Amino acid sequence: MKKDSQYMYKCLQLAERGRGSVEPNPMVGCVIVAGGRIVGKGWHGNFGGPHAEVEALRDAGSAARGATMYVSLEPCNHHGKTPPCTEAIIAARIRKVVIGMPDPNPEVTGNGADRLREAGITVVEHVERERCEALNEVFLANALQNRPFILLKVAQTLDGFIAAQKGTSHWITSEESRTEVHRLRSLYDAVLVGAETIRKDNPSLTVRHIDGRNPWRIILTRSWKLPLSSAVFTDEAKVRTIIVTSKKSARENAAVVTKMRKQGIRVVDVTTDVMEFASLKSMLTRLQNDFGIRSILVEGGAEVFSAFIRARLADRLDVFTGPKIIGQGRGSFSALRPLHLTDAHRFHVEDVHQMGGDVYMIMRPAKED
C-alpha cells in the first residue's frame, strides 16, 4: 500500500501541470509501472486534449503490456471530446489499475472501474482519495453543487478584527502574507467583496507583486452607494467587473445601472437581498453558468464573510493573523451573532504555518456529527 501511495503522489504531481489549462475539466495524472519502475507517465494537459491515461500509454509503448497503471481519477468509459480511456487501457493489456478517486458524476461514477473489471483487469480504488479530491476541489464543487468553489480569505488582528474603529486596515498583515493573497487571486477566477470594502478601501482587486492573470471582480451591493470613481469602475480591467444587487435595487437605481452597463460593467440582479442564502446560491449558479466563473476568492468585509458562513457556502477558510491587538474594531464575522456556543460554525484546521510575522491557517468546514 505504501508503494501505491508513492505512485499516486507522482500522479498528483503530474496532474498539477494541467492547472490553468484543463478547466473546466479536472486535473489528472497517470503513471505506468513495470518491474518496480515507471515506464510511462502522462497528464491531462489542455481542455479537449488527450487524457492522462492515453498520454501515459503512449509514453510507455509496448512496456505497458502486463504493467500496473496508477491514475488519480477513475478512467472515463464514455465518448466525449476524446474516446473512452477504458478501451485504450484494455487494448494496451494493462494488468492492474489503481485509482485515486471515483468520477464525481453520479450518472457515470463506477462505470470506468466496472468496465475494466469486466475485461479481467484488477482494479484497486480510493488510494489517497482525499488528496486526489483536494487537488480537484474546484471541479468537485462545480460538478456536484453547480456553483463555484468558495474560499474566504480573512486578514485579521490577534483579537479578531479586520479593521480599526475608524475603518483603517492598512496593513494588518505582513508583505509576505499580502503577496500570498495575490498568488491566490491569480489562481481564482474571481474576487468578491461587498460595497463597503469598495467605499472604504478603494481596492483594485487585481494581481500585483507576482506574475498572473487578473480575476473577475464581483461587488455585492444593496444601496448602490458606490463611488463611480472607484478603481474597479475606471481602470483597464473594468470590463471584468460584475455588480450583484437585488432586482428591487436595480429598478430603483435604473439610471446608474444603465450608465454602468454602457461602460462595460456587468450587472447581475437577484430576486431578494444579496446577503440572503437564496440570492447567494442563485448568484453563484449564474456566475458559473453565464460567466464561466468556477472559483471565487471572497475578500470581505465582515457582513459578506458572515453571509457566506451563515449560508454554509464556504468551502475553505484562509485566515492570516497579524501580531497586533487593537481591542475594538470591526470583527471578522461580527454579523453572525450566535446566541449560544452550540450555534457556532465549526471548522477543522488543515494546515498552519508562519508567513512573514503572521500566522496563516487553512481550514475547511467540519463535517457534521
mmCIF file of C-alpha atoms in Angstrom:
data_model
loop_
_atom_site.group_PDB
_atom_site.id
_atom_site.type_symbol
_atom_site.label_atom_id
_atom_site.label_comp_id
_atom_site.label_asym_id
_atom_site.label_seq_id
_atom_site.Cartn_x
_atom_site.Cartn_y
_atom_site.Cartn_z
ATOM 1 C CA MET A 1 0.000 0.000 0.000
ATOM 2 C CA LYS A 2 2.922 2.325 0.716
ATOM 3 C CA LYS A 3 4.154 1.880 -2.858
ATOM 4 C CA ASP A 4 0.645 2.569 -4.153
ATOM 5 C CA SER A 5 0.612 5.869 -2.243
ATOM 6 C CA GLN A 6 4.036 6.845 -3.560
ATOM 7 C CA TYR A 7 2.990 6.297 -7.150
ATOM 8 C CA MET A 8 -0.291 8.144 -6.559
ATOM 9 C CA TYR A 9 1.677 11.135 -5.221
ATOM 10 C CA LYS A 10 3.568 11.104 -8.514
ATOM 11 C CA CYS A 11 0.219 11.129 -10.342
ATOM 12 C CA LEU A 12 -0.829 14.207 -8.375
ATOM 13 C CA GLN A 13 2.427 15.994 -9.178
ATOM 14 C CA LEU A 14 1.870 15.322 -12.860
ATOM 15 C CA ALA A 15 -1.788 16.353 -12.660
ATOM 16 C CA GLU A 16 -0.789 19.739 -11.242
ATOM 17 C CA ARG A 17 0.897 20.571 -14.553
ATOM 18 C CA GLY A 18 -2.534 20.945 -16.124
ATOM 19 C CA ARG A 19 -3.679 23.689 -13.741
ATOM 20 C CA GLY A 20 -4.970 26.687 -15.648
ATOM 21 C CA SER A 21 -5.149 24.786 -18.950
ATOM 22 C CA VAL A 22 -7.650 21.963 -18.479
ATOM 23 C CA GLU A 23 -10.549 23.791 -16.843
ATOM 24 C CA PRO A 24 -13.464 23.106 -16.677
ATOM 25 C CA ASN A 25 -12.114 19.543 -16.797
ATOM 26 C CA PRO A 26 -10.370 18.042 -13.751
ATOM 27 C CA MET A 27 -6.602 17.793 -13.396
ATOM 28 C CA VAL A 28 -5.492 14.172 -13.838
ATOM 29 C CA GLY A 29 -2.108 12.461 -13.674
ATOM 30 C CA CYS A 30 -1.116 8.903 -14.558
ATOM 31 C CA VAL A 31 1.948 6.662 -14.276
ATOM 32 C CA ILE A 32 2.525 3.135 -15.578
ATOM 33 C CA VAL A 33 4.786 0.868 -13.532
ATOM 34 C CA ALA A 34 6.521 -2.337 -14.620
ATOM 35 C CA GLY A 35 9.276 -4.191 -12.795
ATOM 36 C CA GLY A 36 9.296 -1.644 -9.975
ATOM 37 C CA ARG A 37 9.980 1.362 -12.183
ATOM 38 C CA ILE A 38 7.912 3.966 -14.003
ATOM 39 C CA VAL A 39 7.819 3.159 -17.713
ATOM 40 C CA GLY A 40 5.200 5.704 -18.748
ATOM 41 C CA LYS A 41 3.721 8.930 -17.433
ATOM 42 C CA GLY A 42 1.135 11.402 -18.597
ATOM 43 C CA TRP A 43 -1.224 14.155 -17.546
ATOM 44 C CA HIS A 44 -4.252 15.933 -18.955
ATOM 45 C CA GLY A 45 -2.541 18.952 -20.472
ATOM 46 C CA ASN A 46 -5.316 21.021 -22.012
ATOM 47 C CA PHE A 47 -9.086 21.104 -22.359
ATOM 48 C CA GLY A 48 -10.184 18.844 -25.192
ATOM 49 C CA GLY A 49 -6.739 17.244 -25.428
ATOM 50 C CA PRO A 50 -5.711 13.632 -24.724
ATOM 51 C CA HIS A 51 -6.426 12.311 -21.245
ATOM 52 C CA ALA A 52 -3.662 11.406 -18.820
ATOM 53 C CA GLU A 53 -4.104 7.646 -19.330
ATOM 54 C CA VAL A 54 -3.708 7.900 -23.102
ATOM 55 C CA GLU A 55 -0.598 10.061 -22.737
ATOM 56 C CA ALA A 56 0.924 7.584 -20.272
ATOM 57 C CA LEU A 57 0.162 4.621 -22.542
ATOM 58 C CA ARG A 58 1.741 6.455 -25.461
ATOM 59 C CA ASP A 59 4.812 7.166 -23.328
ATOM 60 C CA ALA A 60 5.091 3.546 -22.163
ATOM 61 C CA GLY A 61 4.620 1.955 -25.564
ATOM 62 C CA SER A 62 4.952 -1.842 -25.514
ATOM 63 C CA ALA A 63 6.147 -1.730 -21.884
ATOM 64 C CA ALA A 64 2.513 -1.163 -20.837
ATOM 65 C CA ARG A 65 1.643 -4.816 -21.514
ATOM 66 C CA GLY A 66 1.163 -6.583 -18.163
ATOM 67 C CA ALA A 67 2.017 -3.406 -16.221
ATOM 68 C CA THR A 68 0.172 -1.552 -13.452
ATOM 69 C CA MET A 69 -1.442 1.809 -14.144
ATOM 70 C CA TYR A 70 -1.880 4.433 -11.415
ATOM 71 C CA VAL A 71 -4.325 7.242 -12.178
ATOM 72 C CA SER A 72 -5.692 9.966 -9.903
ATOM 73 C CA LEU A 73 -9.244 9.897 -11.360
ATOM 74 C CA GLU A 74 -11.367 6.946 -12.468
ATOM 75 C CA PRO A 75 -10.844 6.380 -16.216
ATOM 76 C CA CYS A 76 -13.737 7.534 -18.372
ATOM 77 C CA ASN A 77 -15.971 4.973 -20.071
ATOM 78 C CA HIS A 78 -17.878 7.261 -22.418
ATOM 79 C CA HIS A 79 -17.343 9.179 -25.643
ATOM 80 C CA GLY A 80 -16.807 12.900 -25.128
ATOM 81 C CA LYS A 81 -14.211 15.122 -26.752
ATOM 82 C CA THR A 82 -11.985 12.015 -26.673
ATOM 83 C CA PRO A 83 -12.697 8.245 -26.891
ATOM 84 C CA PRO A 84 -13.132 6.198 -23.673
ATOM 85 C CA CYS A 85 -9.877 5.724 -21.770
ATOM 86 C CA THR A 86 -11.068 2.315 -20.570
ATOM 87 C CA GLU A 87 -10.879 0.887 -24.090
ATOM 88 C CA ALA A 88 -7.346 2.211 -24.572
ATOM 89 C CA ILE A 89 -6.307 0.621 -21.266
ATOM 90 C CA ILE A 90 -7.851 -2.719 -22.217
ATOM 91 C CA ALA A 91 -6.250 -2.647 -25.667
ATOM 92 C CA ALA A 92 -2.818 -1.990 -24.123
ATOM 93 C CA ARG A 93 -3.158 -5.176 -21.994
ATOM 94 C CA ILE A 94 -2.667 -3.364 -18.679
ATOM 95 C CA ARG A 95 -2.846 -5.955 -15.860
ATOM 96 C CA LYS A 96 -3.904 -3.764 -12.915
ATOM 97 C CA VAL A 97 -5.311 -0.252 -12.453
ATOM 98 C CA VAL A 98 -5.004 1.697 -9.178
ATOM 99 C CA ILE A 99 -7.473 4.617 -8.940
ATOM 100 C CA GLY A 100 -7.303 7.630 -6.642
ATOM 101 C CA MET A 101 -10.873 8.965 -6.712
ATOM 102 C CA PRO A 102 -14.119 7.959 -8.462
ATOM 103 C CA ASP A 103 -15.687 10.060 -11.181
ATOM 104 C CA PRO A 104 -17.946 12.507 -9.261
ATOM 105 C CA ASN A 105 -20.668 12.486 -11.911
ATOM 106 C CA PRO A 106 -23.422 10.326 -10.345
ATOM 107 C CA GLU A 107 -24.532 9.202 -13.809
ATOM 108 C CA VAL A 108 -21.173 7.628 -14.653
ATOM 109 C CA THR A 109 -19.355 7.017 -11.354
ATOM 110 C CA GLY A 110 -18.093 3.470 -11.128
ATOM 111 C CA ASN A 111 -18.656 2.762 -14.814
ATOM 112 C CA GLY A 112 -14.983 3.009 -15.692
ATOM 113 C CA ALA A 113 -13.868 0.710 -12.885
ATOM 114 C CA ASP A 114 -16.636 -1.784 -13.708
ATOM 115 C CA ARG A 115 -15.676 -1.876 -17.388
ATOM 116 C CA LEU A 116 -12.055 -2.625 -16.500
ATOM 117 C CA ARG A 117 -13.099 -5.445 -14.161
ATOM 118 C CA GLU A 118 -15.319 -6.918 -16.871
ATOM 119 C CA ALA A 119 -12.227 -7.083 -19.076
ATOM 120 C CA GLY A 120 -10.359 -9.064 -16.412
ATOM 121 C CA ILE A 121 -8.235 -6.191 -15.125
ATOM 122 C CA THR A 122 -7.590 -5.989 -11.370
ATOM 123 C CA VAL A 123 -8.872 -2.665 -10.005
ATOM 124 C CA VAL A 124 -7.912 -1.035 -6.687
ATOM 125 C CA GLU A 125 -9.821 2.111 -5.712
ATOM 126 C CA HIS A 126 -9.638 5.033 -3.251
ATOM 127 C CA VAL A 127 -5.839 5.204 -2.916
ATOM 128 C CA GLU A 128 -5.070 8.662 -1.455
ATOM 129 C CA ARG A 129 -8.626 9.643 -2.309
ATOM 130 C CA GLU A 130 -8.683 12.711 -0.040
ATOM 131 C CA ARG A 131 -5.548 14.127 -1.656
ATOM 132 C CA CYS A 132 -6.936 13.477 -5.118
ATOM 133 C CA GLU A 133 -10.203 15.202 -4.231
ATOM 134 C CA ALA A 134 -8.344 18.146 -2.665
ATOM 135 C CA LEU A 135 -6.458 18.702 -5.918
ATOM 136 C CA ASN A 136 -9.754 18.920 -7.799
ATOM 137 C CA GLU A 137 -11.818 20.707 -5.138
ATOM 138 C CA VAL A 138 -12.934 23.344 -7.644
ATOM 139 C CA PHE A 139 -14.054 20.731 -10.167
ATOM 140 C CA LEU A 140 -15.969 18.850 -7.458
ATOM 141 C CA ALA A 141 -17.882 21.961 -6.333
ATOM 142 C CA ASN A 142 -18.740 22.725 -9.966
ATOM 143 C CA ALA A 143 -19.847 19.187 -10.775
ATOM 144 C CA LEU A 144 -21.688 18.248 -7.589
ATOM 145 C CA GLN A 145 -23.164 21.576 -6.444
ATOM 146 C CA ASN A 146 -23.445 23.506 -9.708
ATOM 147 C CA ARG A 147 -21.651 26.502 -8.260
ATOM 148 C CA PRO A 148 -18.134 27.924 -7.993
ATOM 149 C CA PHE A 149 -15.740 26.795 -5.273
ATOM 150 C CA ILE A 150 -15.661 29.414 -2.493
ATOM 151 C CA LEU A 151 -12.580 30.401 -0.481
ATOM 152 C CA LEU A 152 -12.963 33.039 2.253
ATOM 153 C CA LYS A 153 -9.739 34.991 2.841
ATOM 154 C CA VAL A 154 -9.562 36.906 6.125
ATOM 155 C CA ALA A 155 -6.730 39.190 7.274
ATOM 156 C CA GLN A 156 -7.218 39.969 10.964
ATOM 157 C CA THR A 157 -5.536 41.067 14.177
ATOM 158 C CA LEU A 158 -4.771 38.721 17.068
ATOM 159 C CA ASP A 159 -8.067 39.719 18.680
ATOM 160 C CA GLY A 160 -10.104 39.024 15.553
ATOM 161 C CA PHE A 161 -10.611 42.438 13.930
ATOM 162 C CA ILE A 162 -10.334 43.166 10.206
ATOM 163 C CA ALA A 163 -10.236 46.948 10.704
ATOM 164 C CA ALA A 164 -9.852 49.523 13.463
ATOM 165 C CA GLN A 165 -12.802 51.568 14.739
ATOM 166 C CA LYS A 166 -12.299 54.225 12.059
ATOM 167 C CA GLY A 167 -12.186 51.582 9.343
ATOM 168 C CA THR A 168 -8.432 51.569 8.700
ATOM 169 C CA SER A 169 -6.891 48.206 7.825
ATOM 170 C CA HIS A 170 -3.571 49.039 6.067
ATOM 171 C CA TRP A 171 -1.738 46.983 6.994
ATOM 172 C CA ILE A 172 -2.814 44.316 9.450
ATOM 173 C CA THR A 173 -0.629 41.623 7.927
ATOM 174 C CA SER A 174 2.885 41.399 6.501
ATOM 175 C CA GLU A 175 4.109 41.937 2.958
ATOM 176 C CA GLU A 176 4.677 38.182 2.651
ATOM 177 C CA SER A 177 1.034 37.497 3.508
ATOM 178 C CA ARG A 178 -0.159 40.107 1.038
ATOM 179 C CA THR A 179 1.974 38.537 -1.688
ATOM 180 C CA GLU A 180 0.366 35.170 -0.924
ATOM 181 C CA VAL A 181 -3.059 36.781 -1.341
ATOM 182 C CA HIS A 182 -2.028 37.991 -4.790
ATOM 183 C CA ARG A 183 -0.937 34.452 -5.616
ATOM 184 C CA LEU A 184 -4.378 33.215 -4.568
ATOM 185 C CA ARG A 185 -6.037 35.880 -6.715
ATOM 186 C CA SER A 186 -4.067 34.663 -9.720
ATOM 187 C CA LEU A 187 -5.381 31.119 -9.161
ATOM 188 C CA TYR A 188 -9.054 32.042 -8.747
ATOM 189 C CA ASP A 189 -11.487 33.061 -11.465
ATOM 190 C CA ALA A 190 -12.984 35.912 -9.425
ATOM 191 C CA VAL A 191 -12.531 38.049 -6.313
ATOM 192 C CA LEU A 192 -15.669 39.098 -4.406
ATOM 193 C CA VAL A 193 -16.166 41.950 -1.926
ATOM 194 C CA GLY A 194 -19.013 43.992 -0.503
ATOM 195 C CA ALA A 195 -19.802 47.605 -1.365
ATOM 196 C CA GLU A 196 -18.414 48.825 1.969
ATOM 197 C CA THR A 197 -14.971 47.499 1.066
ATOM 198 C CA ILE A 198 -15.103 49.474 -2.190
ATOM 199 C CA ARG A 199 -16.183 52.647 -0.365
ATOM 200 C CA LYS A 200 -13.621 52.462 2.448
ATOM 201 C CA ASP A 201 -10.567 50.911 0.762
ATOM 202 C CA ASN A 202 -10.994 51.574 -2.978
ATOM 203 C CA PRO A 203 -9.133 48.341 -3.824
ATOM 204 C CA SER A 204 -8.127 47.431 -7.372
ATOM 205 C CA LEU A 205 -8.572 43.679 -6.684
ATOM 206 C CA THR A 206 -6.007 42.880 -9.376
ATOM 207 C CA VAL A 207 -2.889 40.705 -9.262
ATOM 208 C CA ARG A 208 0.293 42.571 -8.365
ATOM 209 C CA HIS A 209 3.696 41.657 -6.850
ATOM 210 C CA ILE A 210 3.673 38.427 -8.897
ATOM 211 C CA ASP A 211 3.004 37.393 -12.480
ATOM 212 C CA GLY A 212 -0.515 36.104 -13.000
ATOM 213 C CA ARG A 213 -3.880 36.685 -14.609
ATOM 214 C CA ASN A 214 -6.332 39.216 -13.214
ATOM 215 C CA PRO A 215 -9.575 37.703 -11.883
ATOM 216 C CA TRP A 216 -13.124 38.883 -12.443
ATOM 217 C CA ARG A 217 -14.159 41.383 -9.726
ATOM 218 C CA ILE A 218 -17.560 40.901 -8.107
ATOM 219 C CA ILE A 219 -19.176 43.523 -5.862
ATOM 220 C CA LEU A 220 -22.269 42.879 -3.750
ATOM 221 C CA THR A 221 -24.383 45.959 -3.071
ATOM 222 C CA ARG A 222 -27.774 46.738 -1.582
ATOM 223 C CA SER A 223 -27.882 50.506 -1.881
ATOM 224 C CA TRP A 224 -25.676 51.413 -4.873
ATOM 225 C CA LYS A 225 -23.664 53.776 -2.695
ATOM 226 C CA LEU A 226 -20.670 53.050 -4.883
ATOM 227 C CA PRO A 227 -18.311 55.885 -5.898
ATOM 228 C CA LEU A 228 -18.195 55.847 -9.695
ATOM 229 C CA SER A 229 -14.557 56.980 -9.468
ATOM 230 C CA SER A 230 -13.563 53.716 -7.741
ATOM 231 C CA ALA A 231 -10.661 51.803 -9.295
ATOM 232 C CA VAL A 232 -12.823 48.805 -10.191
ATOM 233 C CA PHE A 233 -15.028 51.066 -12.372
ATOM 234 C CA THR A 234 -12.331 53.147 -14.047
ATOM 235 C CA ASP A 235 -9.213 51.041 -14.629
ATOM 236 C CA GLU A 236 -8.362 48.944 -17.699
ATOM 237 C CA ALA A 237 -9.930 45.851 -16.128
ATOM 238 C CA LYS A 238 -13.358 47.460 -15.600
ATOM 239 C CA VAL A 239 -14.976 45.210 -18.237
ATOM 240 C CA ARG A 240 -14.247 42.304 -15.891
ATOM 241 C CA THR A 241 -16.223 43.890 -13.057
ATOM 242 C CA ILE A 242 -19.623 42.468 -12.063
ATOM 243 C CA ILE A 243 -22.054 44.202 -9.705
ATOM 244 C CA VAL A 244 -24.608 41.987 -7.967
ATOM 245 C CA THR A 245 -27.731 43.558 -6.478
ATOM 246 C CA SER A 246 -31.403 42.803 -5.910
ATOM 247 C CA LYS A 247 -33.983 43.297 -8.653
ATOM 248 C CA LYS A 248 -35.682 45.934 -6.485
ATOM 249 C CA SER A 249 -32.442 47.883 -6.033
ATOM 250 C CA ALA A 250 -31.659 47.633 -9.752
ATOM 251 C CA ARG A 251 -35.084 49.118 -10.588
ATOM 252 C CA GLU A 252 -34.689 51.936 -8.073
ATOM 253 C CA ASN A 253 -31.250 52.808 -9.465
ATOM 254 C CA ALA A 254 -32.021 52.217 -13.141
ATOM 255 C CA ALA A 255 -30.097 55.283 -14.343
ATOM 256 C CA VAL A 256 -26.902 54.205 -12.583
ATOM 257 C CA VAL A 257 -27.328 50.632 -13.825
ATOM 258 C CA THR A 258 -27.647 51.891 -17.396
ATOM 259 C CA LYS A 259 -24.537 54.055 -17.021
ATOM 260 C CA MET A 260 -22.532 51.158 -15.610
ATOM 261 C CA ARG A 261 -23.563 48.850 -18.415
ATOM 262 C CA LYS A 262 -22.619 51.450 -21.031
ATOM 263 C CA GLN A 263 -19.120 51.458 -19.515
ATOM 264 C CA GLY A 264 -18.880 47.697 -19.999
ATOM 265 C CA ILE A 265 -19.532 46.804 -16.368
ATOM 266 C CA ARG A 266 -21.837 43.816 -15.890
ATOM 267 C CA VAL A 267 -24.854 43.974 -13.563
ATOM 268 C CA VAL A 268 -26.475 40.804 -12.211
ATOM 269 C CA ASP A 269 -29.763 41.154 -10.332
ATOM 270 C CA VAL A 270 -31.084 38.551 -7.908
ATOM 271 C CA THR A 271 -34.583 38.150 -6.514
ATOM 272 C CA THR A 272 -34.030 39.121 -2.875
ATOM 273 C CA ASP A 273 -31.453 40.705 -0.559
ATOM 274 C CA VAL A 274 -27.962 39.896 -1.874
ATOM 275 C CA MET A 275 -26.886 38.643 1.566
ATOM 276 C CA GLU A 276 -29.626 36.007 1.851
ATOM 277 C CA PHE A 277 -28.962 32.342 1.125
ATOM 278 C CA ALA A 278 -31.341 32.051 -1.839
ATOM 279 C CA SER A 279 -29.790 35.066 -3.541
ATOM 280 C CA LEU A 280 -26.221 33.953 -2.866
ATOM 281 C CA LYS A 281 -26.934 30.476 -4.226
ATOM 282 C CA SER A 282 -28.710 31.896 -7.285
ATOM 283 C CA MET A 283 -25.871 34.355 -7.857
ATOM 284 C CA LEU A 284 -23.232 31.624 -7.686
ATOM 285 C CA THR A 285 -25.063 29.407 -10.162
ATOM 286 C CA ARG A 286 -25.443 32.316 -12.595
ATOM 287 C CA LEU A 287 -21.799 33.317 -12.251
ATOM 288 C CA GLN A 288 -20.754 29.782 -13.149
ATOM 289 C CA ASN A 289 -23.225 29.266 -15.983
ATOM 290 C CA ASP A 290 -23.184 32.762 -17.530
ATOM 291 C CA PHE A 291 -19.587 33.868 -16.955
ATOM 292 C CA GLY A 292 -17.689 30.591 -16.614
ATOM 293 C CA ILE A 293 -16.587 31.558 -13.103
ATOM 294 C CA ARG A 294 -15.697 28.334 -11.302
ATOM 295 C CA SER A 295 -13.806 29.599 -8.268
ATOM 296 C CA ILE A 296 -14.233 32.718 -6.128
ATOM 297 C CA LEU A 297 -11.919 34.285 -3.552
ATOM 298 C CA VAL A 298 -14.101 36.200 -1.069
ATOM 299 C CA GLU A 299 -12.114 39.068 0.485
ATOM 300 C CA GLY A 300 -14.650 40.793 2.718
ATOM 301 C CA GLY A 301 -15.901 42.593 4.566
ATOM 302 C CA ALA A 302 -17.458 41.289 7.771
ATOM 303 C CA GLU A 303 -21.044 41.224 6.516
ATOM 304 C CA VAL A 304 -20.035 39.346 3.366
ATOM 305 C CA PHE A 305 -17.924 36.846 5.322
ATOM 306 C CA SER A 306 -20.822 36.307 7.717
ATOM 307 C CA ALA A 307 -23.336 35.825 4.900
ATOM 308 C CA PHE A 308 -21.282 33.067 3.265
ATOM 309 C CA ILE A 309 -20.653 31.344 6.598
ATOM 310 C CA ARG A 310 -24.328 31.576 7.577
ATOM 311 C CA ALA A 311 -25.373 30.125 4.212
ATOM 312 C CA ARG A 312 -22.788 27.320 4.561
ATOM 313 C CA LEU A 313 -21.327 28.225 1.206
ATOM 314 C CA ALA A 314 -17.686 28.476 2.299
ATOM 315 C CA ASP A 315 -15.637 25.522 1.065
ATOM 316 C CA ARG A 316 -12.391 26.762 2.575
ATOM 317 C CA LEU A 317 -11.370 29.460 5.058
ATOM 318 C CA ASP A 318 -7.897 31.024 4.972
ATOM 319 C CA VAL A 319 -7.085 33.296 7.917
ATOM 320 C CA PHE A 320 -3.970 35.477 8.030
ATOM 321 C CA THR A 321 -3.459 36.721 11.599
ATOM 322 C CA GLY A 322 -1.103 39.648 12.158
ATOM 323 C CA PRO A 323 0.558 40.012 15.599
ATOM 324 C CA LYS A 324 -1.397 43.131 16.559
ATOM 325 C CA ILE A 325 -4.025 43.831 19.230
ATOM 326 C CA ILE A 326 -6.406 46.788 18.857
ATOM 327 C CA GLY A 327 -9.122 45.989 21.411
ATOM 328 C CA GLN A 328 -12.021 47.314 19.339
ATOM 329 C CA GLY A 329 -12.933 47.499 15.689
ATOM 330 C CA ARG A 330 -14.799 45.539 13.044
ATOM 331 C CA GLY A 331 -14.854 41.845 13.872
ATOM 332 C CA SER A 332 -14.141 39.398 11.069
ATOM 333 C CA PHE A 333 -17.539 37.712 11.409
ATOM 334 C CA SER A 334 -19.375 40.266 13.544
ATOM 335 C CA ALA A 335 -22.652 39.932 11.610
ATOM 336 C CA LEU A 336 -23.157 36.319 12.719
ATOM 337 C CA ARG A 337 -24.029 36.915 16.398
ATOM 338 C CA PRO A 338 -24.904 33.368 17.564
ATOM 339 C CA LEU A 339 -26.774 33.280 20.879
ATOM 340 C CA HIS A 340 -25.048 30.163 22.183
ATOM 341 C CA LEU A 341 -21.688 28.494 21.694
ATOM 342 C CA THR A 342 -23.542 25.454 20.401
ATOM 343 C CA ASP A 343 -24.640 27.638 17.460
ATOM 344 C CA ALA A 344 -21.028 28.232 16.402
ATOM 345 C CA HIS A 345 -19.946 27.350 12.878
ATOM 346 C CA ARG A 346 -17.210 24.753 13.239
ATOM 347 C CA PHE A 347 -14.103 24.292 11.097
ATOM 348 C CA HIS A 348 -11.195 21.883 11.175
ATOM 349 C CA VAL A 349 -7.638 23.098 10.727
ATOM 350 C CA GLU A 350 -5.896 21.604 7.709
ATOM 351 C CA ASP A 351 -2.613 23.493 7.824
ATOM 352 C CA VAL A 352 -0.864 26.167 9.897
ATOM 353 C CA HIS A 353 2.402 27.909 9.145
ATOM 354 C CA GLN A 354 4.208 31.179 9.669
ATOM 355 C CA MET A 355 4.222 33.710 6.864
ATOM 356 C CA GLY A 356 6.413 36.700 7.490
ATOM 357 C CA GLY A 357 5.487 37.649 11.038
ATOM 358 C CA ASP A 358 1.939 36.324 10.664
ATOM 359 C CA VAL A 359 0.189 33.018 11.302
ATOM 360 C CA TYR A 360 -1.532 31.558 8.235
ATOM 361 C CA MET A 361 -4.276 28.989 8.879
ATOM 362 C CA ILE A 362 -6.062 26.967 6.212
ATOM 363 C CA MET A 363 -9.386 25.489 7.363
ATOM 364 C CA ARG A 364 -12.397 23.665 5.999
ATOM 365 C CA PRO A 365 -15.917 23.235 7.377
ATOM 366 C CA ALA A 366 -16.059 20.476 9.968
ATOM 367 C CA LYS A 367 -18.176 17.516 8.987
ATOM 368 C CA GLU A 368 -21.426 17.474 10.912
ATOM 369 C CA ASP A 369 -21.847 14.728 13.510
#
